[in-house]
C-alpha cells in the first residue's frame, strides 16, 4: 500500500473533531473615558473584568473616582441644573454644623459641672439629644403639608432653628443654674429642625432627579453629608482644644460658624429647581405674565399677589353666596370670593395646578375691573372669566414650556371642598 493511501485511510478512520461554539470564550472590549476594559464570561458563568489600558493622568483618576462615589451616576447629565451649587454649599453646611455641634456639646457639659475632653463631647452628644427634642419633633410633624408646599423656606427655617438651639447650648455655661431650661429649649428647637430638615429632603432631591434616579441622588447626597460631617467633627475637636478652650473663643467661633451655616443653606436653596406650583410661585408666575401682556389694567400685577388659596370654604365664602358663586363658575373646580383686601380662591378636592392658574387669572382680572367699573359682581366675574379664557391656552403653554408642573397644586394646608 502506498504512503498516500495509508494517510487517506487514517484520516477516514479518525473522527472529525468540530468544536462547539459554546466552547469558545465569550469576551469583548469596552472603552469609556480613555479606559479600556476586557470583559469575559468564565466557564462557571461568572463575568470577569480586566483593565487593559488606562491613559488617564493621576489627578483625573482621583477626580473621577470621587465623582463616582459622591455624585449620581451619569453626572452632570443625569441631574437638573443647580445640583453642583447645591452640593457644594451642602458640604459647607454640614461641615460647619458638625463643628458647631461639638462646641455646643462641650459647653453643655461644662454647664452641667463636668470637664470633658473634646473627644468626650462627640461621644456624649448623642445622649443629650433626648427629652425635649422629641416634643419638638412631634409638634413639627403636624406641619408636613406646609413643608411640601414650601420646602425651601422650611429648609432654611430648619437650620435657623438648629442654630438657635445650638446657640442656647453654647451659652449655657454663662448661667449654669438654668442648665435644664437652656438644654431643654435648645433640644426642643433642634428637634423641630430635625423633622423639618428630613421632611424637606425628599422634595429637594426629587427636583434634581432627571432620569428617575431619585434613589441614586439621595444615596450620593447622604454620602456627601456623612463625609463632611466627619470632617466637621474633626475640625470641632481641634477648635475645642485650641481657640475655643475659653468661653470667649467659643462665642466668637460659634457665631462665625452659625453665620456660615445659614449662609450655606440659603445658597443651597437658590440652586434647587422646585417646579411644583404653590401659592407664592403661582402669584409670581401670573404677575410676570400680566406684566408682559397687560397694558390697560395697571394694577393687575399687584392684584395677582392679592389672592389667597387654602382657606376653608365656610370662612372664605358666606353661606348665602355659595349657590350664586357656584352658578357663576359652574364648570370650574374653584370658587372666588372678593374681599376688601384680597380675593379668596377655594379649590375643589381634585383641582390641579391648571385650575389654580385659571382661578388666579380670574381673581386678578376681577379685582382690577372692580376698581375701574361699577358693574355688579356677577357681570365683573363673567367678564373676568371671558378674559381668562382668551389668554389661558397660550399662558399655560408658556408655563409648561418653562418646566412648571401643572398637574398638581400644593397649597400647604390641605383645605379643599367637595360638593
Coordinates of C-alpha atoms in Angstrom, one line a residue:
X1 CA 0.0 0.0 0.0
X2 CA 1.4 3.3 -1.0
X3 CA 2.1 6.0 1.6
X4 CA -0.6 8.4 0.4
X5 CA -3.2 5.7 0.5
X6 CA -2.2 4.9 4.1
X7 CA -2.6 8.6 5.1
X8 CA -6.1 8.8 3.5
X9 CA -7.1 5.6 5.3
X10 CA -6.0 7.0 8.7
X11 CA -8.0 10.2 8.1
X12 CA -11.1 8.2 7.3
X13 CA -10.7 6.2 10.5
X14 CA -10.2 9.3 12.7
X15 CA -13.4 11.1 13.6
X16 CA -13.5 14.8 12.7
X17 CA -13.5 16.9 15.9
X18 CA -15.6 20.1 15.4
X19 CA -15.7 22.4 18.4
X20 CA -19.0 23.5 19.8
X21 CA -19.4 27.3 19.5
X22 CA -20.2 27.3 23.3
X23 CA -16.6 26.1 23.9
X24 CA -15.1 29.3 22.6
X25 CA -14.5 32.0 25.2
X26 CA -17.0 34.9 25.1
X27 CA -15.3 38.3 25.6
X28 CA -15.5 41.8 24.4
X29 CA -13.8 45.2 25.0
X30 CA -15.4 48.4 26.2
X31 CA -13.8 51.8 26.2
X32 CA -15.0 54.7 28.3
X33 CA -13.2 57.9 29.2
X34 CA -9.8 56.7 27.8
X35 CA -10.1 53.4 29.9
X36 CA -10.3 50.0 28.1
X37 CA -11.8 47.1 29.9
X38 CA -11.9 43.4 28.8
X39 CA -15.0 41.5 29.8
X40 CA -15.2 37.7 29.6
X41 CA -17.6 35.0 30.8
X42 CA -15.7 32.3 32.7
X43 CA -16.5 28.6 32.5
X44 CA -18.6 28.8 35.7
X45 CA -20.8 31.6 34.1
X46 CA -19.3 34.5 36.1
X47 CA -18.3 37.7 34.3
X48 CA -14.7 38.9 34.8
X49 CA -13.4 42.4 34.0
X50 CA -9.8 43.5 33.5
X51 CA -8.4 46.9 32.8
X52 CA -6.5 46.7 29.6
X53 CA -5.4 50.3 29.2
X54 CA -5.9 53.4 31.4
X55 CA -4.4 56.5 29.8
X56 CA -5.9 58.9 32.3
X57 CA -3.5 61.1 34.3
X58 CA -3.5 60.5 38.1
X59 CA -5.4 63.7 39.0
X60 CA -8.1 62.8 36.6
X61 CA -8.3 59.3 38.1
X62 CA -8.8 60.8 41.5
X63 CA -11.4 63.3 40.4
X64 CA -13.4 60.7 38.5
X65 CA -13.2 58.3 41.4
X66 CA -14.5 61.0 43.8
X67 CA -17.4 61.8 41.3
X68 CA -18.3 58.1 41.1
X69 CA -18.5 57.7 44.8
X70 CA -20.2 61.0 45.8
X71 CA -22.2 62.1 42.7
X72 CA -25.1 60.4 40.9
X73 CA -24.2 58.0 38.0
X74 CA -24.1 59.9 34.7
X75 CA -23.4 63.3 36.4
X76 CA -23.8 66.0 35.1
X77 CA -26.3 64.8 32.5
X78 CA -28.4 62.8 34.9
X79 CA -29.4 65.7 37.2
X80 CA -31.1 69.1 36.7
X81 CA -29.2 72.4 36.7
X82 CA -28.1 73.7 40.0
X83 CA -27.1 70.3 41.6
X84 CA -23.4 71.2 41.8
X85 CA -24.1 74.5 43.6
X86 CA -26.5 72.7 45.9
X87 CA -23.9 70.0 46.7
X88 CA -21.0 72.5 47.3
X89 CA -22.9 74.5 49.9
X90 CA -24.5 71.4 51.4
X91 CA -21.0 70.2 52.1
X92 CA -20.1 73.5 53.7
X93 CA -23.3 73.5 55.7
X94 CA -22.6 70.0 57.2
X95 CA -19.0 70.8 57.9
X96 CA -19.9 74.0 59.9
X97 CA -22.9 72.3 61.6
X98 CA -20.8 69.4 62.8
X99 CA -18.1 71.6 64.2
X100 CA -20.6 73.8 65.9
X101 CA -22.3 70.8 67.4
X102 CA -19.0 69.7 69.1
X103 CA -18.6 73.2 70.6
X104 CA -22.2 73.3 71.9
X105 CA -22.0 69.9 73.4
X106 CA -18.8 70.8 75.2
X107 CA -20.4 73.9 76.6
X108 CA -23.4 71.9 77.9
X109 CA -21.1 69.5 79.7
X110 CA -19.3 72.5 81.3
X111 CA -22.6 74.0 82.3
X112 CA -23.6 70.7 83.9
X113 CA -20.4 70.8 86.0
X114 CA -18.3 68.4 84.0
X115 CA -14.9 69.0 82.5
X116 CA -14.8 66.8 79.4
X117 CA -12.1 66.5 76.8
X118 CA -13.1 67.5 73.3
X119 CA -13.3 63.8 72.3
X120 CA -15.8 63.1 75.1
X121 CA -18.0 65.8 73.7
X122 CA -18.5 64.0 70.4
X123 CA -19.5 60.8 72.2
X124 CA -21.9 62.3 74.7
X125 CA -23.6 64.5 72.0
X126 CA -25.8 61.5 71.0
X127 CA -27.1 61.1 74.6
X128 CA -28.1 64.8 75.0
X129 CA -30.5 64.8 72.1
X130 CA -33.4 63.2 74.0
X131 CA -36.0 64.7 76.2
X132 CA -37.4 68.0 74.9
X133 CA -36.1 67.1 71.4
X134 CA -38.9 64.5 71.0
X135 CA -41.5 67.1 71.9
X136 CA -40.2 69.4 69.2
X137 CA -40.3 66.6 66.7
X138 CA -44.0 65.8 67.5
X139 CA -45.0 69.4 67.1
X140 CA -43.2 69.9 63.9
X141 CA -44.5 66.7 62.4
X142 CA -48.0 68.2 62.2
X143 CA -46.8 70.8 59.6
X144 CA -45.8 68.3 56.9
X145 CA -48.3 69.7 54.3
X146 CA -46.8 73.2 54.6
X147 CA -43.3 71.7 54.1
X148 CA -44.4 70.1 50.8
X149 CA -45.7 73.5 49.6
X150 CA -42.6 75.5 50.7
X151 CA -39.6 73.1 51.0
X152 CA -37.0 75.8 50.5
X153 CA -38.4 78.1 53.2
X154 CA -38.8 75.3 55.7
X155 CA -35.3 74.0 55.0
X156 CA -33.9 77.4 55.8
X157 CA -36.1 77.7 58.9
X158 CA -34.8 74.3 60.0
X159 CA -31.2 75.4 60.0
X160 CA -32.1 78.7 61.8
X161 CA -33.9 76.7 64.5
X162 CA -30.9 74.4 64.7
X163 CA -28.5 77.3 65.2
X164 CA -30.9 78.8 67.8
X165 CA -30.8 75.5 69.7
X166 CA -27.1 75.2 69.4
X167 CA -26.6 78.8 70.5
X168 CA -28.6 78.2 73.7
X169 CA -26.4 75.2 74.4
X170 CA -23.3 77.3 73.6
X171 CA -24.0 80.0 76.2
X172 CA -25.3 77.6 78.8
X173 CA -22.1 77.9 80.9
X174 CA -22.8 81.5 81.5
X175 CA -25.9 80.6 83.5
X176 CA -25.3 77.1 84.9
X177 CA -28.2 77.4 87.3
X178 CA -30.5 77.4 84.3
X179 CA -28.9 74.3 82.7
X180 CA -32.0 72.2 82.4
X181 CA -34.0 75.1 80.9
X182 CA -31.3 76.1 78.4
X183 CA -30.6 72.5 77.4
X184 CA -34.3 71.7 77.1
X185 CA -35.1 74.7 74.9
X186 CA -32.1 74.0 72.8
X187 CA -33.1 70.4 72.2
X188 CA -36.7 71.4 71.6
X189 CA -35.5 73.8 68.8
X190 CA -33.2 71.2 67.4
X191 CA -35.9 68.6 67.4
X192 CA -38.1 70.8 65.3
X193 CA -35.2 71.5 63.0
X194 CA -34.5 67.7 62.6
X195 CA -38.0 67.0 61.4
X196 CA -38.2 70.0 59.1
X197 CA -34.8 69.2 57.5
X198 CA -35.7 65.5 57.0
X199 CA -39.2 66.2 55.7
X200 CA -37.9 68.7 53.0
X201 CA -35.1 66.4 51.9
X202 CA -37.1 64.3 49.6
X203 CA -38.8 67.1 47.6
X204 CA -35.5 68.8 47.2
X205 CA -33.8 65.7 46.0
X206 CA -36.7 65.0 43.7
X207 CA -36.3 68.3 42.0
X208 CA -32.9 67.2 40.7
X209 CA -34.0 63.7 39.5
X210 CA -33.8 63.9 35.8
X211 CA -33.9 60.3 34.8
X212 CA -35.9 58.6 37.5
X213 CA -32.6 58.3 39.6
X214 CA -34.0 59.7 42.9
X215 CA -32.5 56.8 44.9
X216 CA -29.1 57.4 43.4
X217 CA -29.2 61.1 44.1
X218 CA -30.4 60.5 47.7
X219 CA -27.7 58.0 48.4
X220 CA -24.9 60.2 47.0
X221 CA -26.3 63.2 48.8
X222 CA -26.1 61.3 52.1
X223 CA -22.6 60.2 51.3
X224 CA -21.5 63.9 50.9
X225 CA -23.3 64.7 54.2
X226 CA -21.5 61.9 56.0
X227 CA -18.1 62.8 54.6
X228 CA -18.3 66.5 55.6
X229 CA -19.9 65.7 59.0
X230 CA -16.9 63.6 59.9
X231 CA -14.6 66.4 58.7
X232 CA -16.6 68.9 60.7
X233 CA -16.4 66.8 63.9
X234 CA -12.6 66.6 63.4
X235 CA -12.4 70.4 63.0
X236 CA -14.6 70.9 66.0
X237 CA -12.4 68.7 68.2
X238 CA -9.4 70.7 67.1
X239 CA -11.1 74.1 67.7
X240 CA -12.3 72.9 71.1
X241 CA -8.8 72.1 72.1
X242 CA -7.3 75.4 71.0
X243 CA -9.1 78.6 70.1
X244 CA -12.4 77.6 71.7
X245 CA -10.9 76.4 75.0
X246 CA -12.2 79.6 76.6
X247 CA -15.8 80.9 76.6
X248 CA -14.8 84.0 74.6
X249 CA -13.4 81.8 71.9
X250 CA -16.5 79.6 71.7
X251 CA -18.8 82.7 71.4
X252 CA -16.7 84.2 68.6
X253 CA -16.1 81.0 66.6
X254 CA -19.6 79.7 67.3
X255 CA -21.1 82.9 65.8
X256 CA -18.9 82.7 62.7
X257 CA -19.9 79.0 62.2
X258 CA -23.5 79.8 62.6
X259 CA -23.4 82.6 60.0
X260 CA -21.6 80.3 57.6
X261 CA -24.1 77.5 58.3
X262 CA -27.2 79.7 57.5
X263 CA -25.5 81.3 54.5
X264 CA -24.7 77.9 53.1
X265 CA -28.3 76.8 53.4
X266 CA -29.6 79.9 51.7
X267 CA -27.2 79.4 48.8
X268 CA -28.2 75.8 48.6
X269 CA -31.8 76.7 48.2
X270 CA -31.0 79.1 45.4
X271 CA -29.8 76.2 43.3
X272 CA -32.8 74.0 43.9
X273 CA -35.2 73.9 40.9
X274 CA -38.5 73.4 42.6
X275 CA -41.1 73.2 39.7
X276 CA -44.3 72.4 41.6
X277 CA -46.9 75.1 41.9
X278 CA -47.8 76.7 45.2
X279 CA -49.5 80.0 46.2
X280 CA -46.2 82.0 46.2
X281 CA -44.9 80.7 42.9
X282 CA -48.3 80.9 41.2
X283 CA -48.6 84.6 42.2
X284 CA -45.1 85.3 40.7
X285 CA -45.9 83.4 37.5
X286 CA -49.2 85.2 37.0
X287 CA -47.7 88.6 37.8
X288 CA -44.8 88.1 35.4
X289 CA -47.2 87.0 32.7
X290 CA -49.5 90.0 33.2
X291 CA -46.5 92.3 33.3
X292 CA -45.9 91.4 29.7
X293 CA -49.4 91.2 28.2
X294 CA -51.3 93.8 30.3
X295 CA -51.4 97.4 29.1
X296 CA -54.8 98.6 30.1
X297 CA -55.0 97.3 33.7
X298 CA -52.1 98.9 35.5
X299 CA -52.9 97.3 38.8
X300 CA -53.1 93.7 37.5
X301 CA -49.6 92.8 38.7
X302 CA -50.4 94.0 42.3
X303 CA -53.8 92.3 42.2
X304 CA -52.2 89.0 41.2
X305 CA -50.5 89.0 44.6
X306 CA -53.7 89.8 46.5
X307 CA -55.0 86.2 46.2
X308 CA -55.3 83.7 49.0
X309 CA -55.6 80.0 48.5
X310 CA -56.3 77.3 51.1
X311 CA -58.8 79.0 53.4
X312 CA -61.8 76.8 54.4
X313 CA -64.9 77.4 52.3
X314 CA -67.1 78.3 55.3
X315 CA -64.5 81.0 56.2
X316 CA -63.9 82.4 52.7
X317 CA -67.5 82.5 51.4
X318 CA -70.7 83.5 53.1
X319 CA -73.2 80.6 53.2
X320 CA -75.8 82.8 51.4
X321 CA -73.4 83.4 48.5
X322 CA -72.2 79.8 47.9
X323 CA -75.0 78.9 45.5
X324 CA -74.6 82.1 43.5
X325 CA -70.8 81.7 43.1
X326 CA -71.3 78.1 42.2
X327 CA -73.6 79.1 39.3
X328 CA -71.1 81.7 38.1
X329 CA -68.2 79.2 37.9
X330 CA -70.3 76.1 37.2
X331 CA -67.6 74.4 35.0
X332 CA -64.7 75.3 37.2
X333 CA -63.1 73.5 40.2
X334 CA -62.8 76.6 42.3
X335 CA -64.9 79.3 43.9
X336 CA -64.0 83.0 44.0
X337 CA -64.9 85.3 46.9
X338 CA -63.9 89.0 46.8
X339 CA -62.9 90.7 50.0
X340 CA -61.7 94.3 50.7
X341 CA -58.0 93.4 50.9
X342 CA -57.8 90.1 48.9
X343 CA -59.6 87.6 46.8
X344 CA -60.1 84.0 48.1
X345 CA -59.7 81.1 45.7
X346 CA -61.2 78.0 47.2
X347 CA -60.2 74.8 45.4
X348 CA -62.1 71.6 45.0
X349 CA -60.5 68.4 46.3
X350 CA -59.4 67.2 42.8
X351 CA -58.3 70.6 41.5
X352 CA -54.9 70.7 39.7
X353 CA -52.3 73.4 39.0
X354 CA -54.2 74.3 35.9
X355 CA -57.3 75.0 37.9
X356 CA -55.3 77.2 40.3
X357 CA -53.8 79.2 37.5
X358 CA -57.3 79.7 36.0
X359 CA -58.7 80.9 39.3
X360 CA -55.7 83.2 39.9
X361 CA -56.1 84.9 36.5
X362 CA -59.9 85.4 37.0
X363 CA -59.2 86.8 40.5
X364 CA -56.6 89.3 39.2
X365 CA -58.8 90.4 36.3
X366 CA -61.9 90.7 38.5
X367 CA -60.1 92.7 41.2
X368 CA -58.7 95.2 38.8
X369 CA -62.1 95.6 37.0
X370 CA -63.8 96.2 40.3
X371 CA -61.6 99.2 40.9
X372 CA -62.4 100.6 37.4
X373 CA -66.1 99.8 36.8
X374 CA -69.2 99.9 39.0
X375 CA -70.8 96.9 37.5
X376 CA -72.4 94.2 39.7
X377 CA -70.1 91.4 40.9
X378 CA -71.7 88.8 38.6
X379 CA -71.1 90.8 35.5
X380 CA -67.5 91.6 36.5
X381 CA -66.8 87.9 37.3
X382 CA -68.2 86.9 33.9
X383 CA -66.1 89.4 32.1
X384 CA -63.1 88.2 34.1
X385 CA -63.8 84.6 33.0
X386 CA -64.0 85.7 29.4
X387 CA -60.7 87.5 29.6
X388 CA -59.1 84.5 31.3
X389 CA -60.4 82.1 28.6
X390 CA -59.0 84.3 25.9
X391 CA -55.4 84.1 27.2
X392 CA -55.3 80.9 29.2
X393 CA -54.1 78.4 26.5
X394 CA -51.1 80.5 25.4
X395 CA -50.4 81.3 29.0
X396 CA -50.5 77.6 30.0
X397 CA -48.2 76.7 27.1
X398 CA -45.7 79.3 28.3
X399 CA -45.8 78.0 31.9
X400 CA -45.3 74.4 30.9
X401 CA -42.5 75.3 28.4
X402 CA -40.6 76.8 31.4
X403 CA -40.7 73.4 33.2
X404 CA -43.5 74.0 35.7
X405 CA -45.6 71.0 36.7
X406 CA -49.3 71.9 36.3
X407 CA -50.8 68.5 37.1
X408 CA -50.8 69.3 40.9
X409 CA -51.0 72.3 43.2
X410 CA -49.6 72.4 46.8
X411 CA -51.5 74.9 48.8
X412 CA -49.7 73.9 52.1
X413 CA -52.9 73.4 54.2
X414 CA -54.8 70.6 52.5
X415 CA -58.1 72.5 52.9
X416 CA -60.3 71.6 49.9
X417 CA -64.0 71.2 49.4
X418 CA -66.3 68.8 47.5
X419 CA -69.9 69.0 46.5

